Amino acid sequence: MNANFSAVSYLISSVCFILALQGLSSAKTSQRGLSFGIAGMTLAIGTTLASPIVISYGWILSGIIVGGTIGTLIAQKIQMTALPQLVAAFHSLVGLAAVCVAAAALLEPAAFNIGQVGSIAAGSLVEMGLGVAIGAITFTGSVVAFAKLQGLVSGNPLIFKGQHPLNAVLGIVLILMIALFAMNECHGLFWALTLVSLLLGFLLILPIGGADMPVVISMLNSYSGWAAAGIGFTLGNSLLIITGALVGASGAILSYIMCKGMNRSIVNIILGGFGVEVTAAVQGSKEQRAYKTGSAEDASFIMKNAKSVVIVPGYGMAVAQAQHALREMADILRGEDVQVRYAIHPVAGRMPGHMNVLLAEANVPYEDVLELEEINRDFGQTDVAFVIGANDVTNPAAKTDSTSPIFGMPVLDVEKAKTVLFVKRSMAPGYAGVDNELFYRDNTLMLFGDAKKMCEEIIKALQE
């Protein structure tokens, strides 16, 4: 296969990836976008395998078989609730791949057509230094994000005195090491650069709390893209450069949009929460406050006699896999001439679009799913807000308590509804570790129990 044909094939693949991103921007066109992505990747793999520079298909086919088998097993067994940590784990692999490619290029530069050991061009050394730095930070940062999302590490910000100055010093050292490495091609400096980058990845993500984790996932997605672009420069592969830049840029834009929606500074998030003061919520020290509880029968009666109901799903719905029962409940209410809509917060769940995917899985009509800015003004005229598993994104303290870790984050104004039905297992705080003021409002009725079972009991009561 000649170089011109490969270039054209890679260009077509890149166009497919651009169309895939465009399609995935909307739930209605997501399947079309996915098809473009599959087509682009298939063409890219086929073009690479047909390249004359491939001298051994054994290792490549072995990797495809092993990786494909693992991917298939994961796809079949993974629960929707575990998608955020799965995405974080995949990001870590992209970062690790960047580190491995950079190391291979340093040890065997002739195989990459970048010179000989001891005489690699300065430009290639800069690419390798940046690639290993971004890749290593992506790897360890994604590992920390995975551990937080999986519950292996506390979701609260993990900070220590002098952490931010230490991060700043390590960042400066990292830049200097890349410059020195580009000047003298020192192998010891390369491995030191790798270790510092791995450490910095840990330190950047540890101080970021659970409330900001969706932004972290998006940011790590951007990092993985730039790491892939770095691999592309090292390999001289235009497709990797283009697609890496696409992923890096789109992830950065999404991170900015989410930070804006949460009233967070993207610079603070990138620098590991620099300048953010975190106030730990000590639940045990709070005096007992009165709250109202209800049953499925109470909820059924209230919603059946309402004119409008807005459903606010959260991570608790995902954990209980309650989306199908929730849709059935909504269908019954519509049969009683009740207007039912869904309100989605930008960071509901553990990653961008988490709730949208779950509702789409349950065949909830796209037009009934509204974003925060579309639905917030309607809560004042809503009879019932049915909150199922959402916590931090409905907490009024974000608007009133300047000491709260979520202060300033736009939240759904569910407290303005005439009645709030709050489905929750207990009175425990949400992922951000903050007590929800909504629990104690006069118009709130707590419905304790598993989200799916509660919906099923409400369905039964509605049918009776």
XYZ file of C-alpha atoms in Angstrom:
464
model
C 0.000 0.000 0.000
C 1.563 3.321 -1.055
C 1.857 6.367 1.182
C -0.745 8.388 -0.737
C -3.401 5.709 -0.346
C -2.659 5.442 3.396
C -2.893 9.206 3.787
C -6.265 9.319 2.001
C -7.597 6.405 4.085
C -6.470 8.069 7.306
C -8.101 11.319 6.186
C -11.403 9.523 5.554
C -11.106 7.896 8.991
C -10.559 11.322 10.566
C -13.670 12.673 8.834
C -15.642 9.698 10.190
C -14.427 10.509 13.711
C -15.484 14.144 13.318
C -18.941 13.023 12.164
C -19.038 10.600 15.106
C -18.439 13.437 17.573
C -21.116 15.496 15.859
C -23.601 12.622 16.077
C -22.834 11.868 19.712
C -23.674 15.451 20.670
C -27.382 14.564 20.603
C -29.297 11.548 21.882
C -31.367 11.479 18.686
C -28.308 11.149 16.449
C -26.098 9.123 18.790
C -26.572 5.820 16.958
C -25.582 7.431 13.687
C -22.536 8.931 15.370
C -21.583 5.557 16.800
C -21.822 4.007 13.321
C -19.464 6.641 11.916
C -17.040 5.958 14.761
C -17.061 2.219 14.124
C -16.566 2.755 10.378
C -13.680 5.172 10.955
C -11.911 2.859 13.398
C -12.374 -0.178 11.138
C -10.876 1.719 8.201
C -8.010 2.999 10.353
C -7.121 -0.479 11.622
C -7.356 -2.000 8.145
C -5.124 0.719 6.675
C -2.527 0.247 9.400
C -2.463 -3.530 8.983
C -1.979 -3.138 5.221
C 0.979 -0.803 5.680
C 4.321 -2.115 4.335
C 6.095 -1.070 7.547
C 4.317 -3.874 9.420
C 6.820 -6.741 9.620
C 5.152 -9.035 12.151
C 1.439 -9.756 12.299
C 1.754 -12.280 15.131
C 2.036 -9.735 17.949
C -0.597 -7.483 16.382
C -3.144 -10.270 15.964
C -2.392 -11.548 19.455
C -3.049 -8.080 20.852
C -6.293 -7.760 18.884
C -7.507 -11.169 20.074
C -6.574 -10.614 23.737
C -7.778 -7.013 23.833
C -10.937 -7.795 21.873
C -11.785 -10.678 24.182
C -11.291 -8.563 27.304
C -13.309 -5.710 25.791
C -16.156 -8.033 24.822
C -16.331 -9.548 28.304
C -16.332 -6.104 29.912
C -19.035 -4.844 27.538
C -21.260 -7.825 28.335
C -20.861 -7.672 32.107
C -20.452 -3.988 32.904
C -23.378 -2.309 34.652
C -24.509 1.159 33.612
C -23.675 2.372 37.118
C -20.032 1.415 36.593
C -19.568 3.309 33.325
C -17.804 6.323 34.927
C -15.086 4.214 36.548
C -14.822 2.146 33.356
C -14.191 5.325 31.365
C -11.561 6.387 33.922
C -9.878 2.982 33.617
C -9.799 3.251 29.815
C -8.263 6.725 30.062
C -5.504 5.285 32.232
C -4.666 2.736 29.527
C -4.308 5.476 26.902
C -1.912 7.316 29.213
C 0.076 4.155 29.880
C 0.282 3.480 26.138
C 1.783 6.946 25.604
C 4.438 6.238 28.233
C 5.286 2.861 26.675
C 5.565 4.284 23.147
C 7.818 7.116 24.336
C 10.031 4.648 26.197
C 10.230 2.362 23.148
C 11.157 5.310 20.919
C 13.947 6.281 23.305
C 15.380 2.765 23.465
C 14.950 1.880 19.748
C 14.770 5.184 17.811
C 15.743 3.549 14.514
C 12.497 1.578 14.540
C 10.624 4.888 14.616
C 12.819 6.555 11.970
C 13.879 9.296 14.377
C 17.628 8.618 14.415
C 20.001 6.477 16.455
C 20.570 6.096 20.189
C 22.467 9.166 21.352
C 21.636 11.217 18.282
C 17.844 11.622 18.318
C 16.666 14.970 16.939
C 15.779 17.588 19.552
C 12.269 17.947 18.142
C 11.598 14.234 18.600
C 12.947 14.417 22.162
C 10.541 17.255 22.958
C 7.661 15.174 21.570
C 8.744 12.196 23.662
C 9.126 14.313 26.798
C 5.690 15.888 26.423
C 4.145 12.529 25.506
C 5.523 10.732 28.558
C 4.603 13.636 30.867
C 0.989 13.896 29.694
C 0.647 10.129 29.471
C 1.978 9.490 32.982
C -0.216 12.218 34.510
C -3.221 10.775 32.671
C -2.391 7.262 33.870
C -2.067 7.926 37.608
C -4.763 10.619 37.605
C -7.192 8.187 35.997
C -6.242 5.474 38.482
C -7.110 7.841 41.360
C -10.385 8.808 39.659
C -11.224 5.121 39.223
C -10.461 4.428 42.892
C -12.665 7.323 44.037
C -15.570 6.331 41.783
C -15.277 2.665 42.726
C -15.292 3.546 46.426
C -11.767 2.231 47.008
C -10.734 5.740 48.093
C -12.850 8.350 49.856
C -14.713 10.671 47.516
C -13.877 13.583 49.814
C -10.976 15.878 48.875
C -7.729 14.379 50.224
C -5.462 17.273 51.054
C -2.405 17.995 53.159
C -0.539 21.137 54.159
C 1.655 22.509 51.417
C 0.062 20.390 48.714
C -0.541 23.212 46.250
C 2.988 24.690 46.507
C 4.340 21.163 46.041
C 2.239 20.724 42.877
C 3.497 24.066 41.575
C 7.130 23.116 42.224
C 6.675 19.723 40.550
C 5.078 21.404 37.530
C 8.053 23.754 37.148
C 10.505 20.882 37.629
C 8.620 18.921 34.977
C 9.041 21.695 32.401
C 12.743 22.062 33.188
C 13.299 18.308 32.927
C 11.639 18.193 29.497
C 13.895 21.027 28.325
C 17.043 19.349 29.684
C 16.037 15.996 28.207
C 15.584 17.601 24.775
C 19.113 19.019 25.011
C 21.107 15.957 26.103
C 18.962 12.808 25.578
C 19.763 11.517 29.060
C 17.998 8.199 29.741
C 18.152 8.717 33.505
C 16.456 12.082 33.095
C 13.723 10.451 31.002
C 12.896 7.954 33.749
C 13.039 10.692 36.404
C 10.632 12.714 34.249
C 8.340 9.702 34.120
C 8.364 9.266 37.918
C 7.689 12.967 38.585
C 4.787 12.904 36.118
C 3.314 9.789 37.747
C 3.511 11.480 41.153
C 1.957 14.693 39.829
C -0.980 12.738 38.413
C -1.753 11.408 41.889
C -1.400 14.800 43.561
C -3.582 16.635 41.021
C -6.629 14.368 41.393
C -6.489 13.476 45.116
C -7.640 16.948 46.326
C -10.648 17.010 43.962
C -13.878 16.053 45.717
C -16.784 13.918 44.572
C -18.924 16.884 43.564
C -16.377 17.774 40.862
C -15.721 14.202 39.691
C -17.748 14.520 36.447
C -15.468 17.397 35.454
C -12.424 15.290 36.318
C -13.629 12.491 34.025
C -14.080 14.984 31.195
C -10.694 16.570 31.887
C -8.928 13.184 31.912
C -10.636 12.444 28.607
C -8.953 15.556 27.249
C -5.587 14.495 28.678
C -5.893 11.060 27.060
C -6.527 12.758 23.722
C -3.406 14.884 23.968
C -1.459 11.795 25.054
C -2.687 9.991 21.924
C -1.642 12.992 19.811
C 1.813 12.764 21.399
C 1.996 9.095 20.385
C 1.039 10.177 16.867
C 3.954 12.590 16.631
C 6.372 9.956 17.934
C 5.086 7.359 15.456
C 4.717 9.856 12.632
C 1.061 8.817 12.317
C -1.196 11.614 11.057
C -4.392 9.801 12.075
C -3.332 9.567 15.719
C -2.378 13.232 15.703
C -5.744 14.301 14.273
C -7.933 12.043 16.405
C -5.903 12.761 19.543
C -6.320 16.473 18.959
C -10.069 15.959 18.383
C -10.469 14.089 21.657
C -8.216 16.506 23.531
C -9.982 19.613 22.243
C -13.515 18.248 22.667
C -12.700 17.052 26.200
C -11.289 20.457 27.095
C -14.363 22.239 25.702
C -16.696 19.899 27.589
C -14.707 20.442 30.789
C -15.036 24.211 30.348
C -18.788 23.963 29.710
C -19.269 21.784 32.789
C -17.153 24.054 34.979
C -19.227 27.003 33.804
C -22.412 25.074 34.605
C -21.109 24.259 38.096
C -19.671 27.722 38.757
C -16.221 26.172 39.050
C -12.913 27.473 37.743
C -11.412 25.150 35.152
C -7.953 26.404 36.156
C -8.632 25.343 39.743
C -9.742 21.881 38.636
C -6.718 21.414 36.365
C -4.377 22.466 39.166
C -5.938 20.020 41.603
C -8.460 22.334 43.257
C -5.903 25.110 43.747
C -7.337 27.934 45.809
C -10.480 26.031 46.814
C -11.163 25.849 50.499
C -12.897 22.654 51.514
C -15.044 22.521 54.597
C -15.543 19.033 55.917
C -19.106 18.240 56.884
C -19.160 16.505 60.237
C -22.551 14.896 60.274
C -22.269 13.502 63.747
C -21.962 16.953 65.276
C -25.255 18.188 63.860
C -28.325 18.227 66.029
C -31.241 16.052 65.006
C -33.701 17.890 62.791
C -37.286 17.025 62.040
C -38.302 15.658 58.663
C -41.425 14.075 57.203
C -41.636 10.515 55.889
C -44.192 8.921 53.622
C -45.065 5.677 51.876
C -45.559 4.522 48.304
C -49.308 4.900 48.808
C -48.835 8.530 49.892
C -46.693 9.242 46.851
C -49.199 7.534 44.558
C -52.097 9.604 45.890
C -50.178 12.886 45.660
C -48.934 12.345 42.105
C -52.221 10.927 40.813
C -53.992 14.102 41.911
C -51.314 16.426 40.520
C -51.416 18.244 37.201
C -47.663 18.291 36.659
C -44.781 16.110 37.884
C -41.080 16.701 37.266
C -38.821 13.691 37.840
C -35.242 14.414 38.939
C -33.037 11.300 38.525
C -29.616 10.865 40.120
C -26.958 8.296 40.822
C -29.225 6.452 43.271
C -31.548 5.636 40.382
C -28.586 4.250 38.453
C -27.432 2.087 41.365
C -30.910 0.597 41.785
C -31.409 0.208 38.007
C -34.773 1.905 38.473
C -35.051 3.635 35.095
C -37.441 1.079 33.577
C -39.770 1.078 36.587
C -39.596 4.870 36.628
C -40.678 5.080 32.985
C -43.575 2.689 33.677
C -44.661 4.879 36.583
C -44.520 7.942 34.333
C -46.599 6.203 31.657
C -49.321 5.392 34.200
C -49.373 8.998 35.403
C -49.716 10.228 31.823
C -52.708 7.921 31.502
C -54.220 9.914 34.364
C -53.678 13.174 32.410
C -50.673 14.181 34.506
C -47.912 16.080 32.703
C -44.612 14.276 33.349
C -41.165 15.592 32.470
C -37.590 14.823 33.496
C -35.051 17.338 34.787
C -31.363 16.561 34.212
C -28.536 18.371 35.971
C -25.296 18.693 33.939
C -23.368 16.649 36.515
C -26.078 14.244 37.685
C -24.460 10.844 38.123
C -20.726 10.320 37.920
C -19.976 11.421 34.356
C -21.406 13.761 31.700
C -24.623 12.410 30.167
C -24.930 9.530 32.648
C -28.637 10.103 33.326
C -29.450 10.749 29.674
C -27.995 7.356 28.725
C -29.977 5.546 31.424
C -33.253 7.207 30.461
C -32.626 6.504 26.784
C -32.049 2.857 27.721
C -35.559 2.844 29.226
C -36.993 4.428 26.014
C -37.942 7.682 27.703
C -38.910 10.155 24.916
C -36.089 12.602 24.204
C -38.452 15.577 24.187
C -39.455 14.857 27.804
C -35.861 15.105 29.067
C -34.940 18.717 29.834
C -31.676 20.283 30.973
C -31.337 22.514 34.045
C -31.633 25.823 32.186
C -34.767 24.603 30.383
C -36.696 23.308 33.410
C -35.554 25.358 36.404
C -37.967 28.215 35.824
C -40.905 25.760 35.798
C -40.488 24.323 39.301
C -42.457 27.207 40.815
C -45.519 26.077 38.824
C -44.939 22.342 39.377
C -47.189 20.336 41.684
C -44.735 17.516 42.454
C -40.965 17.180 42.123
C -40.088 13.487 42.308
C -36.405 13.268 43.248
C -35.053 9.741 42.831
C -31.487 9.213 43.960
C -30.282 12.765 43.275
C -28.769 14.632 46.206
C -26.097 17.295 45.762
C -27.681 18.643 42.547
C -30.881 19.516 44.467
C -29.291 20.933 47.618
C -30.453 24.535 48.299
C -27.309 25.047 50.408
C -25.422 25.558 47.149
C -27.226 28.896 46.883
C -27.126 30.018 50.509
C -24.232 28.436 52.459
C -20.911 30.036 51.534
C -19.029 27.461 53.656
C -20.407 24.510 51.695
C -18.095 22.666 49.251
C -20.854 22.923 46.625
C -21.530 26.641 47.165
C -22.035 28.449 43.874
C -22.911 25.320 41.907
C -26.194 25.814 40.009
C -28.760 23.352 41.331
C -32.244 22.275 40.321
C -34.783 24.465 42.161
C -36.931 21.529 43.256
C -37.708 23.172 46.597
C -39.994 25.603 44.726
C -42.404 22.814 43.786
C -45.582 22.502 45.860
C -44.529 19.030 47.038
C -41.145 17.311 46.899
C -41.083 13.508 47.053
C -37.509 12.451 47.826
C -36.632 8.787 47.252
C -33.537 7.829 49.238
C -32.178 4.906 51.233
C -31.362 6.996 54.304
C -30.635 10.507 55.539
C -26.939 10.126 54.711
C -25.305 12.971 52.746
C -24.571 12.716 49.046
C -21.304 12.058 47.230
C -19.942 15.475 48.124
C -20.450 14.687 51.828
C -22.864 17.594 52.381
C -26.134 17.425 54.304
C -29.089 18.318 52.065
C -31.238 21.145 53.410
C -34.074 19.959 51.194
C -34.702 16.971 53.497
C -35.998 19.246 56.245
C -38.269 21.546 54.235
C -41.981 21.586 55.108
C -42.977 20.625 51.562
C -40.605 17.605 51.402
C -41.748 14.027 52.012
C -38.963 11.465 52.393
C -39.598 8.038 50.806
C -36.999 5.685 52.271
C -36.022 2.530 50.418
C -34.465 1.112 47.287
C -35.337 3.339 44.314
C -36.504 0.501 42.078
C -38.628 -1.140 44.777
C -40.167 2.214 45.690
C -41.146 2.847 42.057
C -42.619 -0.645 41.793
C -44.650 -0.098 44.960
C -45.889 3.259 43.635
C -46.879 1.552 40.360
C -48.809 -1.055 42.282
C -50.594 1.639 44.321
C -51.422 3.614 41.164
C -52.915 0.548 39.511
C -55.037 -0.265 42.550
